[in-house]
PDB file of C-alpha atoms in Angstrom:
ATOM      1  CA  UNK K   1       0.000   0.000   0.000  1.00 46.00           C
ATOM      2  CA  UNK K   2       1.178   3.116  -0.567  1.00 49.00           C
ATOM      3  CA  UNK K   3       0.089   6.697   0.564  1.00 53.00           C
ATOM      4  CA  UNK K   4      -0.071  10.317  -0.088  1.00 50.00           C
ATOM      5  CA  UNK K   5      -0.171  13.319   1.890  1.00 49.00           C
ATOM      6  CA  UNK K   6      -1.254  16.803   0.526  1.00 44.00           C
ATOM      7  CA  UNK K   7      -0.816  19.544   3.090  1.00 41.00           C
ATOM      8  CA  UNK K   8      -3.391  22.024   3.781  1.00 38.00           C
ATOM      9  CA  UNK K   9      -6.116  19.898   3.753  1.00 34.00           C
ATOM     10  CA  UNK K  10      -7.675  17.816   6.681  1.00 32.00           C
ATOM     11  CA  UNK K  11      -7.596  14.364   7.643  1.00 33.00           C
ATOM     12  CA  UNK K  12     -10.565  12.006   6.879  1.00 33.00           C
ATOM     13  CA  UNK K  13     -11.018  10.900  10.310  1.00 34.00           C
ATOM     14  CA  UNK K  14      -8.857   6.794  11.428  1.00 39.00           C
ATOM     15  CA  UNK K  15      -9.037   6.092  14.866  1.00 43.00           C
ATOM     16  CA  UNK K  16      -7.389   8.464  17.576  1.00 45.00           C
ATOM     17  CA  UNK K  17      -4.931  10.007  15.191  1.00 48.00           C
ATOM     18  CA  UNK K  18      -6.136  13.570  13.561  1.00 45.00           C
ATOM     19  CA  UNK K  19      -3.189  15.546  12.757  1.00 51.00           C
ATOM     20  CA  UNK K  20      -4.165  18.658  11.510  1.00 51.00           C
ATOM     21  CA  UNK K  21      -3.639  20.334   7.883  1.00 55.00           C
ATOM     22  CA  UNK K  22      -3.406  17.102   6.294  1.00 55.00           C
ATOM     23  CA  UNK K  23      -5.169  15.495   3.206  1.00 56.00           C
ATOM     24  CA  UNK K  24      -4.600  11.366   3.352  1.00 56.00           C
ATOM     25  CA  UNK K  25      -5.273  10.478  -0.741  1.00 53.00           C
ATOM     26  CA  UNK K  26      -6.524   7.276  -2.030  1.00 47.00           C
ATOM     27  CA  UNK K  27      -8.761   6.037  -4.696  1.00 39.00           C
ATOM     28  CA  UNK K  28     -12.245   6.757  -2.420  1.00 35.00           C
ATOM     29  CA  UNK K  29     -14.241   4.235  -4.093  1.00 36.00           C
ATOM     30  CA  UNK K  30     -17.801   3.742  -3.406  1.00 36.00           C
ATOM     31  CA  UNK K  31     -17.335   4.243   0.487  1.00 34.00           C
ATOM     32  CA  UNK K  32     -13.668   5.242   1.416  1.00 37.00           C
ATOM     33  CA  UNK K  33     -14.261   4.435   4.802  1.00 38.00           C
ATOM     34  CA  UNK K  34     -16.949   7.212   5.188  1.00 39.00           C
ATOM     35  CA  UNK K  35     -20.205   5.213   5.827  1.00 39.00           C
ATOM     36  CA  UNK K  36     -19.165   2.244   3.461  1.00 44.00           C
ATOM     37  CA  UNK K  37     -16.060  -0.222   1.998  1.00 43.00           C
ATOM     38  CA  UNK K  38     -14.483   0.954  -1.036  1.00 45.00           C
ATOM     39  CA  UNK K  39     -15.736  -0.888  -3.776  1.00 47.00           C
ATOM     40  CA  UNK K  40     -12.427  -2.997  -4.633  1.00 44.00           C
ATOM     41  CA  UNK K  41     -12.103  -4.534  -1.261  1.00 49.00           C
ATOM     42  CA  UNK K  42     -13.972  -7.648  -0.782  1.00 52.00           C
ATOM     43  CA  UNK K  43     -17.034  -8.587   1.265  1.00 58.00           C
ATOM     44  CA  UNK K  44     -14.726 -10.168   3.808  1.00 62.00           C
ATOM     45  CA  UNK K  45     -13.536  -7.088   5.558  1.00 63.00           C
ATOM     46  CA  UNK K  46     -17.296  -7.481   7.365  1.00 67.00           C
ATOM     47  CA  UNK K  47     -15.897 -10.290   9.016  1.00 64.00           C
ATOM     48  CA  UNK K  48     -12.692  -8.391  11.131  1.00 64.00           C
ATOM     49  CA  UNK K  49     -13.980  -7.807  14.441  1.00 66.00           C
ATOM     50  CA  UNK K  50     -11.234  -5.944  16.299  1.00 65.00           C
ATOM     51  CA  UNK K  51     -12.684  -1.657  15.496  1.00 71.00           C
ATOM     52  CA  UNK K  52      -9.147  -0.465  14.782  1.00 65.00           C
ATOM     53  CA  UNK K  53      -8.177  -3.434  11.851  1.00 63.00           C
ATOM     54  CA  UNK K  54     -11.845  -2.681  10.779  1.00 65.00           C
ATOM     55  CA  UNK K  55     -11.370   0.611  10.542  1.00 69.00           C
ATOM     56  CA  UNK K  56      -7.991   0.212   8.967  1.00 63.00           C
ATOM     57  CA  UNK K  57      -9.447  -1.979   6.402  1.00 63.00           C
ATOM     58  CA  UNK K  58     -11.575   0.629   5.054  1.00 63.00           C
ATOM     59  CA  UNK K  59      -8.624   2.840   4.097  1.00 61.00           C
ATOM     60  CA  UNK K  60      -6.959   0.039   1.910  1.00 55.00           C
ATOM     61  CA  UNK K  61      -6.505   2.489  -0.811  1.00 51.00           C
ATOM     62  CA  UNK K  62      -4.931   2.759  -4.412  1.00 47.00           C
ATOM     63  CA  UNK K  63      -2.867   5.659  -5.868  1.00 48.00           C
ATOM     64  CA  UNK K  64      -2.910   5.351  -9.623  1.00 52.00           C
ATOM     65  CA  UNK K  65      -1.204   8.337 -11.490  1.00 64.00           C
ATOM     66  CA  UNK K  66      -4.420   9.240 -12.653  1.00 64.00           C
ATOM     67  CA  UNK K  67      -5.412   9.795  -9.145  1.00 68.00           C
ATOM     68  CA  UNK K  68      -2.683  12.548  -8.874  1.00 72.00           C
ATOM     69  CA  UNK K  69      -3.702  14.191 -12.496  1.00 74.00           C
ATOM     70  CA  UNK K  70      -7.292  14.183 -11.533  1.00 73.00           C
ATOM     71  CA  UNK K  71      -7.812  15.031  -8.037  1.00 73.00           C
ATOM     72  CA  UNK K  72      -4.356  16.009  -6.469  1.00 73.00           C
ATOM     73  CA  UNK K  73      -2.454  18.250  -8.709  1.00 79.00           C
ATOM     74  CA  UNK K  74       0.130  18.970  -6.791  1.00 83.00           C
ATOM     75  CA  UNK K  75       3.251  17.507  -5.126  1.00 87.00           C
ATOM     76  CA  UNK K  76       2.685  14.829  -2.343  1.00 86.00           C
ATOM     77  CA  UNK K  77       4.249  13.022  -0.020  1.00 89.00           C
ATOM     78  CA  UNK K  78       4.463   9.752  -0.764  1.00 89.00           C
ATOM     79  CA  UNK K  79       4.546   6.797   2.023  1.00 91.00           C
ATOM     80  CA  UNK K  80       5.910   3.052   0.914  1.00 90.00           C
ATOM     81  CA  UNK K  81       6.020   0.573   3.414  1.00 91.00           C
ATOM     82  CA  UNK K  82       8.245  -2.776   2.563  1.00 89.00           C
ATOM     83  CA  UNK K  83       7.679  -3.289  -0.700  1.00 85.00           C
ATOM     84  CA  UNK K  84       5.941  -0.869  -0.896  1.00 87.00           C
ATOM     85  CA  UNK K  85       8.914   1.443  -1.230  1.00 92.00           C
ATOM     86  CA  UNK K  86      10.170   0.222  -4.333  1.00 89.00           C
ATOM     87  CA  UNK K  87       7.033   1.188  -5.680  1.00 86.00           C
ATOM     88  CA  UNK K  88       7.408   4.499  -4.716  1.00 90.00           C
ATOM     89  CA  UNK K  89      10.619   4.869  -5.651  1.00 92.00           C
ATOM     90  CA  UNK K  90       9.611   3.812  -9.133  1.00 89.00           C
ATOM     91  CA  UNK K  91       6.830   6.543  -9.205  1.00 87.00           C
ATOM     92  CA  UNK K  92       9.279   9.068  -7.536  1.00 91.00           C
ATOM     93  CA  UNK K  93      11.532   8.580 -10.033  1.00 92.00           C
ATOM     94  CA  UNK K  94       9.351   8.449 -13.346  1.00 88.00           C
ATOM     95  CA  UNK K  95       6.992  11.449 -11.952  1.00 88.00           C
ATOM     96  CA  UNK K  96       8.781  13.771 -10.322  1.00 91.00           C
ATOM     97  CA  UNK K  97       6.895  16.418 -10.239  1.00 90.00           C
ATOM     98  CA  UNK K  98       4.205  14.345  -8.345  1.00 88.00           C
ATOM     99  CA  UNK K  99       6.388  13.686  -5.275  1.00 90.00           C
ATOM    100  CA  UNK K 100       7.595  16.418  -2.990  1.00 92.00           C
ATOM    101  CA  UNK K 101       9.612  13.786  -0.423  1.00 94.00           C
ATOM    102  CA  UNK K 102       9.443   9.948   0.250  1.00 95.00           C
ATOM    103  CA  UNK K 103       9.232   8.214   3.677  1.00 95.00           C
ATOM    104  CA  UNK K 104       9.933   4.529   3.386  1.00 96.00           C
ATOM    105  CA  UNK K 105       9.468   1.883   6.270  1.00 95.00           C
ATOM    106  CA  UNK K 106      11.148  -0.850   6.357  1.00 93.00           C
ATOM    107  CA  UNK K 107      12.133  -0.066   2.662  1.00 93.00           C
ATOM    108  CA  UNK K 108      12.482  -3.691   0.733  1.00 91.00           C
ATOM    109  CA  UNK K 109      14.065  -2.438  -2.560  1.00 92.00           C
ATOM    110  CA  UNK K 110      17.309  -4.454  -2.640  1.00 91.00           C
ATOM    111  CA  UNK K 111      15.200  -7.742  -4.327  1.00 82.00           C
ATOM    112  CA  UNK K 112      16.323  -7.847  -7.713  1.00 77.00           C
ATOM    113  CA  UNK K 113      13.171  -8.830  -9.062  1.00 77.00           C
ATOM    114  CA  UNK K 114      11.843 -12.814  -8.739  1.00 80.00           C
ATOM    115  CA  UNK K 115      14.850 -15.035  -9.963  1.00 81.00           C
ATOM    116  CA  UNK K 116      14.405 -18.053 -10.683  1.00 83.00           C
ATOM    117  CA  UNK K 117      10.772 -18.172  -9.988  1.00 87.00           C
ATOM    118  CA  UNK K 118      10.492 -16.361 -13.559  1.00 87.00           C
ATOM    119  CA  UNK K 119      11.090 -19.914 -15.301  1.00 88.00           C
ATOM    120  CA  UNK K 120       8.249 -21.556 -13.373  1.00 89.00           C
ATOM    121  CA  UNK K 121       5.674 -23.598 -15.308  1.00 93.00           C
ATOM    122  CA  UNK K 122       2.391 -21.875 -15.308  1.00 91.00           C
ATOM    123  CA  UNK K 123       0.730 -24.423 -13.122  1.00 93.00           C
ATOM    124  CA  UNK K 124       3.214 -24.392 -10.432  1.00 94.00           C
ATOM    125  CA  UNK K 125       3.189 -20.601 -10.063  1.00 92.00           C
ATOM    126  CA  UNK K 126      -0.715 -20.739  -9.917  1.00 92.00           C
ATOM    127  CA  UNK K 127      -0.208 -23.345  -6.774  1.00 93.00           C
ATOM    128  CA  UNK K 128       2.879 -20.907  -5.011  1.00 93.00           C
ATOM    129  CA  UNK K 129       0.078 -18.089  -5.866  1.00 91.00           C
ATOM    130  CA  UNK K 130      -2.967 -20.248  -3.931  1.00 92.00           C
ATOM    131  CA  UNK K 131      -0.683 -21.473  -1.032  1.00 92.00           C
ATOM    132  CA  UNK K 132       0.171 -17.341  -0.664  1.00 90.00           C
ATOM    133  CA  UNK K 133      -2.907 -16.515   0.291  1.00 90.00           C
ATOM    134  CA  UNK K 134      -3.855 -19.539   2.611  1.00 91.00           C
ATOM    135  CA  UNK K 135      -5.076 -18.726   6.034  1.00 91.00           C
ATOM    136  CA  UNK K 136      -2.033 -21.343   7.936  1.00 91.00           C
ATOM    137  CA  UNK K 137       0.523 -19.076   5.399  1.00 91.00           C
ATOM    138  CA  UNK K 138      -1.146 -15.836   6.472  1.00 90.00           C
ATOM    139  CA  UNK K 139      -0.918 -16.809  10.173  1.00 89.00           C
ATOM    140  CA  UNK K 140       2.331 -18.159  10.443  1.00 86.00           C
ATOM    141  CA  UNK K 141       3.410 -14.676   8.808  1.00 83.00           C
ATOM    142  CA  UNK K 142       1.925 -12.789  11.234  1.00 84.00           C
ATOM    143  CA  UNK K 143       3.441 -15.004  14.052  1.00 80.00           C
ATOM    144  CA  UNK K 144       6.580 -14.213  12.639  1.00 75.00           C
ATOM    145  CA  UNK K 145       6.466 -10.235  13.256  1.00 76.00           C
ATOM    146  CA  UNK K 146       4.030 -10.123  16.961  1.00 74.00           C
ATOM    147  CA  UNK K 147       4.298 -11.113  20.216  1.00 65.00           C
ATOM    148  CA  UNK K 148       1.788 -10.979  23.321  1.00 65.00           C
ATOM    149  CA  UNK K 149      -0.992 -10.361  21.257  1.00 72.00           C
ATOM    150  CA  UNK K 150      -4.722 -12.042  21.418  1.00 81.00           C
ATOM    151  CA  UNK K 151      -5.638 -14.835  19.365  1.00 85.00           C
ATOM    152  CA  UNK K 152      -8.938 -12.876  17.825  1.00 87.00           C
ATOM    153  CA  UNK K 153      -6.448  -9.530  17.324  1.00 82.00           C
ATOM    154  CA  UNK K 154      -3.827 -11.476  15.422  1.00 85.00           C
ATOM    155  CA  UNK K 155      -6.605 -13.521  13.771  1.00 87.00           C
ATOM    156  CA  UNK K 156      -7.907  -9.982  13.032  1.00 87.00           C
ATOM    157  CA  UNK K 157      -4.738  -8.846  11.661  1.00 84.00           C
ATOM    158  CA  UNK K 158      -4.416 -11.805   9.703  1.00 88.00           C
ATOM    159  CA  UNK K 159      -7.456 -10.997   7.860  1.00 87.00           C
ATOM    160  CA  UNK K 160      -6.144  -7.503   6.977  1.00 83.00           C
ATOM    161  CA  UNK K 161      -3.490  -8.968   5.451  1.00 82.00           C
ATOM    162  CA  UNK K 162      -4.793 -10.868   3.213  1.00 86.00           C
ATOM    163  CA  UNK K 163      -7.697  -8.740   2.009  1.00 85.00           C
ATOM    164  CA  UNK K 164      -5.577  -8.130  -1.046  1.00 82.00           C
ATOM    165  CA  UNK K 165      -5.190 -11.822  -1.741  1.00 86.00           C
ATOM    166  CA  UNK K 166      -9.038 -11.964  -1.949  1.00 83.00           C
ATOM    167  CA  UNK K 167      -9.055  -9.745  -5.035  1.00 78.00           C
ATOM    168  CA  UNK K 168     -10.744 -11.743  -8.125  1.00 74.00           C
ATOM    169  CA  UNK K 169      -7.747 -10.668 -10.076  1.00 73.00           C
ATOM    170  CA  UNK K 170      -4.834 -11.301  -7.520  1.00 82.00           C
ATOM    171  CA  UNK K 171      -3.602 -14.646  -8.332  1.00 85.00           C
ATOM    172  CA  UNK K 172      -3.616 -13.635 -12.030  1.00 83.00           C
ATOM    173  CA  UNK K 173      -1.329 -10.807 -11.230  1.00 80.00           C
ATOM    174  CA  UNK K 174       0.819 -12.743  -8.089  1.00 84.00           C
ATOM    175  CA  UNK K 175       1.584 -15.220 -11.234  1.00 86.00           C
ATOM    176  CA  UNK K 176       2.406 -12.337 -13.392  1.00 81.00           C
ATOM    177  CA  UNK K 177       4.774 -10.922 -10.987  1.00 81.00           C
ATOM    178  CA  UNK K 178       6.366 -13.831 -10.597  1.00 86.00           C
ATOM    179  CA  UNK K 179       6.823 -14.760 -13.783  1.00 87.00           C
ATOM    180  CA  UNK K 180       7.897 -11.451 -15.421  1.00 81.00           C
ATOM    181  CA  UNK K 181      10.707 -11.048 -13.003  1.00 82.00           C
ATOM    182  CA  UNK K 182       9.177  -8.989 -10.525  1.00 77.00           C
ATOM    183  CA  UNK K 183      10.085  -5.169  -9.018  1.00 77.00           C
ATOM    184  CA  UNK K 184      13.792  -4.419  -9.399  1.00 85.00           C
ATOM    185  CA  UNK K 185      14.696  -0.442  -8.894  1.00 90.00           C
ATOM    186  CA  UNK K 186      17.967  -0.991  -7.686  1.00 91.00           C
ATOM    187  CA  UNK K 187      18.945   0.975 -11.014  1.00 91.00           C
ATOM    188  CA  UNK K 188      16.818   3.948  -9.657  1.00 93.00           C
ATOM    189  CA  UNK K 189      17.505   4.900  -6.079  1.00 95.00           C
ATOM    190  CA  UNK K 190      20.718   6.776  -6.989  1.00 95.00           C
ATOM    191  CA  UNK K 191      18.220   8.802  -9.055  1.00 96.00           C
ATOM    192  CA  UNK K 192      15.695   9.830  -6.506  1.00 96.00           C
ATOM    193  CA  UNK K 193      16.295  13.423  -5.623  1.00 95.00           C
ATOM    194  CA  UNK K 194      13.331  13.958  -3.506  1.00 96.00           C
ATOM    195  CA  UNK K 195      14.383  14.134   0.621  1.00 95.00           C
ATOM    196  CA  UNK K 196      14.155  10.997   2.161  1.00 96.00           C
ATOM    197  CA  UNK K 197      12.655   9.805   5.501  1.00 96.00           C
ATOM    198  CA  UNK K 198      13.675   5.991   6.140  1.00 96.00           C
ATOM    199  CA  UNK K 199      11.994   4.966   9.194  1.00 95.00           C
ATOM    200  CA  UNK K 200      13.408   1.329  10.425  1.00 93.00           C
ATOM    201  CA  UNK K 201      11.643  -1.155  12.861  1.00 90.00           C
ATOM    202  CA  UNK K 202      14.597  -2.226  15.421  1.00 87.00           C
ATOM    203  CA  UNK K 203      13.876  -5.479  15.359  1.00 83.00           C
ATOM    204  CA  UNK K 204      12.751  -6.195  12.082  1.00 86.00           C
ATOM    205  CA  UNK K 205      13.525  -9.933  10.517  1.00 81.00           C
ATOM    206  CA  UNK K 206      12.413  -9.118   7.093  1.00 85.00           C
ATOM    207  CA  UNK K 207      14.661  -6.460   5.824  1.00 88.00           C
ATOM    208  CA  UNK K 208      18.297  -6.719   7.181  1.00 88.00           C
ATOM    209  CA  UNK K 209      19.674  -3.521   8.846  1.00 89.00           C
ATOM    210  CA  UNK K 210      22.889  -3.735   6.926  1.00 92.00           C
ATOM    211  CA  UNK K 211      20.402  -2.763   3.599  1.00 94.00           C
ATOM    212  CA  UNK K 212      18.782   0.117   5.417  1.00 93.00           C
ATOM    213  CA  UNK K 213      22.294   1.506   6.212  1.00 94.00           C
ATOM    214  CA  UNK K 214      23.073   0.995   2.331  1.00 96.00           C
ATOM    215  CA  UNK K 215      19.582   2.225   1.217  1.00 96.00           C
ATOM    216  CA  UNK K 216      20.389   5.635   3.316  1.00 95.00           C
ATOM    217  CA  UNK K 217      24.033   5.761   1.471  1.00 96.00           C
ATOM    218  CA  UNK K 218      22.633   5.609  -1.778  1.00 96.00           C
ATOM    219  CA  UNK K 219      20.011   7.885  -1.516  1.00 96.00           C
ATOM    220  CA  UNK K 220      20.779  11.374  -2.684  1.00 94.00           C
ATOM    221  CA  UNK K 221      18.986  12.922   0.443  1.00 94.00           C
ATOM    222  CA  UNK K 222      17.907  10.615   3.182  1.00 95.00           C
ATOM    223  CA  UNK K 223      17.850  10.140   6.482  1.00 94.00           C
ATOM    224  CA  UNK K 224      17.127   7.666   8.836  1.00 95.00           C
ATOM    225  CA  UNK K 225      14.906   7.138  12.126  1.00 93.00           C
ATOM    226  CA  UNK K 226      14.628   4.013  14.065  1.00 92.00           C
ATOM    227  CA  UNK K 227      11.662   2.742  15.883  1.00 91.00           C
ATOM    228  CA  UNK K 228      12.821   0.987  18.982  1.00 89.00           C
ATOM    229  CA  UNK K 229      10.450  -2.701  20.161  1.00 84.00           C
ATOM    230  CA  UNK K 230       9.291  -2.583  16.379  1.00 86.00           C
ATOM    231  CA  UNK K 231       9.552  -4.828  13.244  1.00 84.00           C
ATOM    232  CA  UNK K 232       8.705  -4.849  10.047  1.00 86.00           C
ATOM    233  CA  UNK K 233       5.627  -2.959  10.740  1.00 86.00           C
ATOM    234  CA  UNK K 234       5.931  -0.530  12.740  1.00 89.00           C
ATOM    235  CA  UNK K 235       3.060   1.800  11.216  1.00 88.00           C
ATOM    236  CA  UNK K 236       0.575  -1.550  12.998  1.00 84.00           C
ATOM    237  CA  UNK K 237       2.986  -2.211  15.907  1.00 83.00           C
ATOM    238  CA  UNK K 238       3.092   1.456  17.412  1.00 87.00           C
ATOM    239  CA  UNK K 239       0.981   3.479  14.698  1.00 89.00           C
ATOM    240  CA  UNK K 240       1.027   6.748  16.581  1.00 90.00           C
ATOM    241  CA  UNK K 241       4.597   6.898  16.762  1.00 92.00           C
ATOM    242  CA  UNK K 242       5.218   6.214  12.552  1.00 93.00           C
ATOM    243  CA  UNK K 243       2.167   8.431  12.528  1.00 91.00           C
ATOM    244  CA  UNK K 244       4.009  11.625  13.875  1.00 91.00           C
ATOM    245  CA  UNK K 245       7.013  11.045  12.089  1.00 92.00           C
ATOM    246  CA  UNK K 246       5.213  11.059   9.172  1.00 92.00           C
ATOM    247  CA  UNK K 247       3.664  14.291   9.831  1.00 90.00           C
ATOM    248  CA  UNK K 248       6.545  15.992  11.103  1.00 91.00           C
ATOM    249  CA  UNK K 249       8.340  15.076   8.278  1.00 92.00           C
ATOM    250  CA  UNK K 250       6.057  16.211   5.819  1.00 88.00           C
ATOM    251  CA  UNK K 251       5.740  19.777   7.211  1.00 86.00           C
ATOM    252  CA  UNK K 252       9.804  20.051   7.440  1.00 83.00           C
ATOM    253  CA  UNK K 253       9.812  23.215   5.129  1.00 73.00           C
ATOM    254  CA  UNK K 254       6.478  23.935   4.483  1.00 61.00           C
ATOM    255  CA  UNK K 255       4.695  27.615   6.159  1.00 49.00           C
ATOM    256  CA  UNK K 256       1.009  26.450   5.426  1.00 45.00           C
ATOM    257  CA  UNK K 257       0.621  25.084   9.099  1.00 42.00           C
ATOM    258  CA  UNK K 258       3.085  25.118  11.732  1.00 41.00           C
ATOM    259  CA  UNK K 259       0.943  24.121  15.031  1.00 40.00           C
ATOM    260  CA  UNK K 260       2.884  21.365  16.846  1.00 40.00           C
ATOM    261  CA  UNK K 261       1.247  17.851  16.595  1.00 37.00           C
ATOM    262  CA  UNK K 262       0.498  15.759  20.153  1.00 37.00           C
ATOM    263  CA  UNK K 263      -0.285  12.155  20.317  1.00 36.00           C
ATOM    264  CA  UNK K 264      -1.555   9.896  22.722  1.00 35.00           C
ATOM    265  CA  UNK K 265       0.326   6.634  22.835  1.00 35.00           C
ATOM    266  CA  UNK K 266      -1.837   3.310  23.376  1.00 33.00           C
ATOM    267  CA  UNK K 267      -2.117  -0.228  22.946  1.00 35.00           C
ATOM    268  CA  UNK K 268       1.799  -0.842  21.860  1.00 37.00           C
ATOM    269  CA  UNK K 269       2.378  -3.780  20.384  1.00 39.00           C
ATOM    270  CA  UNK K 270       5.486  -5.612  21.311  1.00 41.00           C
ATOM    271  CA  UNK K 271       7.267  -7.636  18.868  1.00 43.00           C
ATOM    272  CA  UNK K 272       9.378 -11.345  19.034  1.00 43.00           C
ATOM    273  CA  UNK K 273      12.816 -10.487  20.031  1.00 40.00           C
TER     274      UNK K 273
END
């Protein structure tokens, strides 16, 4: 997923967090979250109990340049989490003059692209694809990153994460990731010249340290913040921390609004050490 933020605008309304003079920008859909589910999510997001994954399902948004053209027009601030960030490095890159700065957490853009997997047969792919989105998959994931949670809460955030995966269209397009050889913008991250937050999860398992240290290098203008008792998601683990330095970040510069943000911290998730 990846996000936008437009100053001088407000915040549709997620939870506890409401920093002022901000726009969040997604494709609304038929509900964006205000009184119904975007149309591309599936009927299964009825089905997560826990209020804040409910509520955070309903903002599973898309940013399509067209998006940008059409209802932005101006320069944003563009969020990529994990993957995620090579994504918006690509779109940093190729549209500059759609993207103000970049935060990436937990940036994953040192994969160069699928390998081997790109001379799978057909079939095989399709089965990776299907065992991908299985609920024991899903879960075991999920165990992975938390620690001292619930059953129903991790249950519930198992269901958020695969919401995607329950797409008509997904495994068609898992396979053709796979298959085509994937993301690979190594070739691009000397070329981003937008300033760079890269926000890091301590104790993340996913993305080695080493390659946010070498991410930070290569980047033109970045810096770096580290989120200690986090992992690879630390926008879920302690979401009104990420959430401020998101916000303070992108009003570094900017005159349109320069009241100080305050945040309540609650319900911190710790993570496996």
């Amino acid at each position: 997923m990846v996000l936008s933020l437009a100053l001088e605008f407000p915040l549709y309304q997620c939870g506890p967090i409401k920093p002022a003079g901000f726009r969040v920008s997604g494709d609304g859909g038929d509900g964006g979250g205000r009184g119904g589910f975007p149309s591309f999510l599936p009927k299964e997001v009825h089905k997560i109990r826990d209020p804040f994954a409910r509520n955070l399902a309903q903002r599973i948004q898309r940013l399509p340049v067209q998006l940008w053209k059409s209802h932005i027009k101006r320069p944003m601030t563009l969020v990529g989490p994990s993957l995620g960030a090579a994504v918006a490095i690509d779109f940093a890159v190729n549209f500059p003059e759609a993207v103000d700065k970049l935060i990436l957490i937990n940036a994953n853009v040192y994969a160069e692209g699928t390998g081997v997997m790109t001379r799978l047969p057909k079939m095989v792919a399709y089965g990776m694809a299907s065992l991908l989105k299985s609920m024991p998959i899903r879960w075991y994931a999920k165990l992975l990153v938390f620690d001292g949670i619930s059953v129903s809460r991790l249950l519930d955030y198992t269901d958020v994460g695969r919401l995607h995966c329950l797409l008509p269209w997904w495994e068609d397009a898992t396979v053709n990731f796979m298959l085509s050889g994937g993301y690979n913008v190594t070739g691009q991250i000397k070329r981003v010249n937008q300033k760079t937050l890269l926000i890091c999860g301590e104790r993340d398992k996913i993305v080695n340290s080493k390659l946010a240290v070498r991410l930070q290098n290569e980047l033109p203008n970045a810096s770096m913040r580290k989120v200690p008792g986090c992992g690879h998601m630390p926008q879920i683990e302690n979401p009104y921390v990420i959430a401020k330095m998101i916000a303070d970040f992108a009003r570094e510069d900017a005159t349109c609004d320069d009241r100080p943000l305050s945040y309540e911290l609650v319900d911190y998730i710790p993570c496996k050490n």
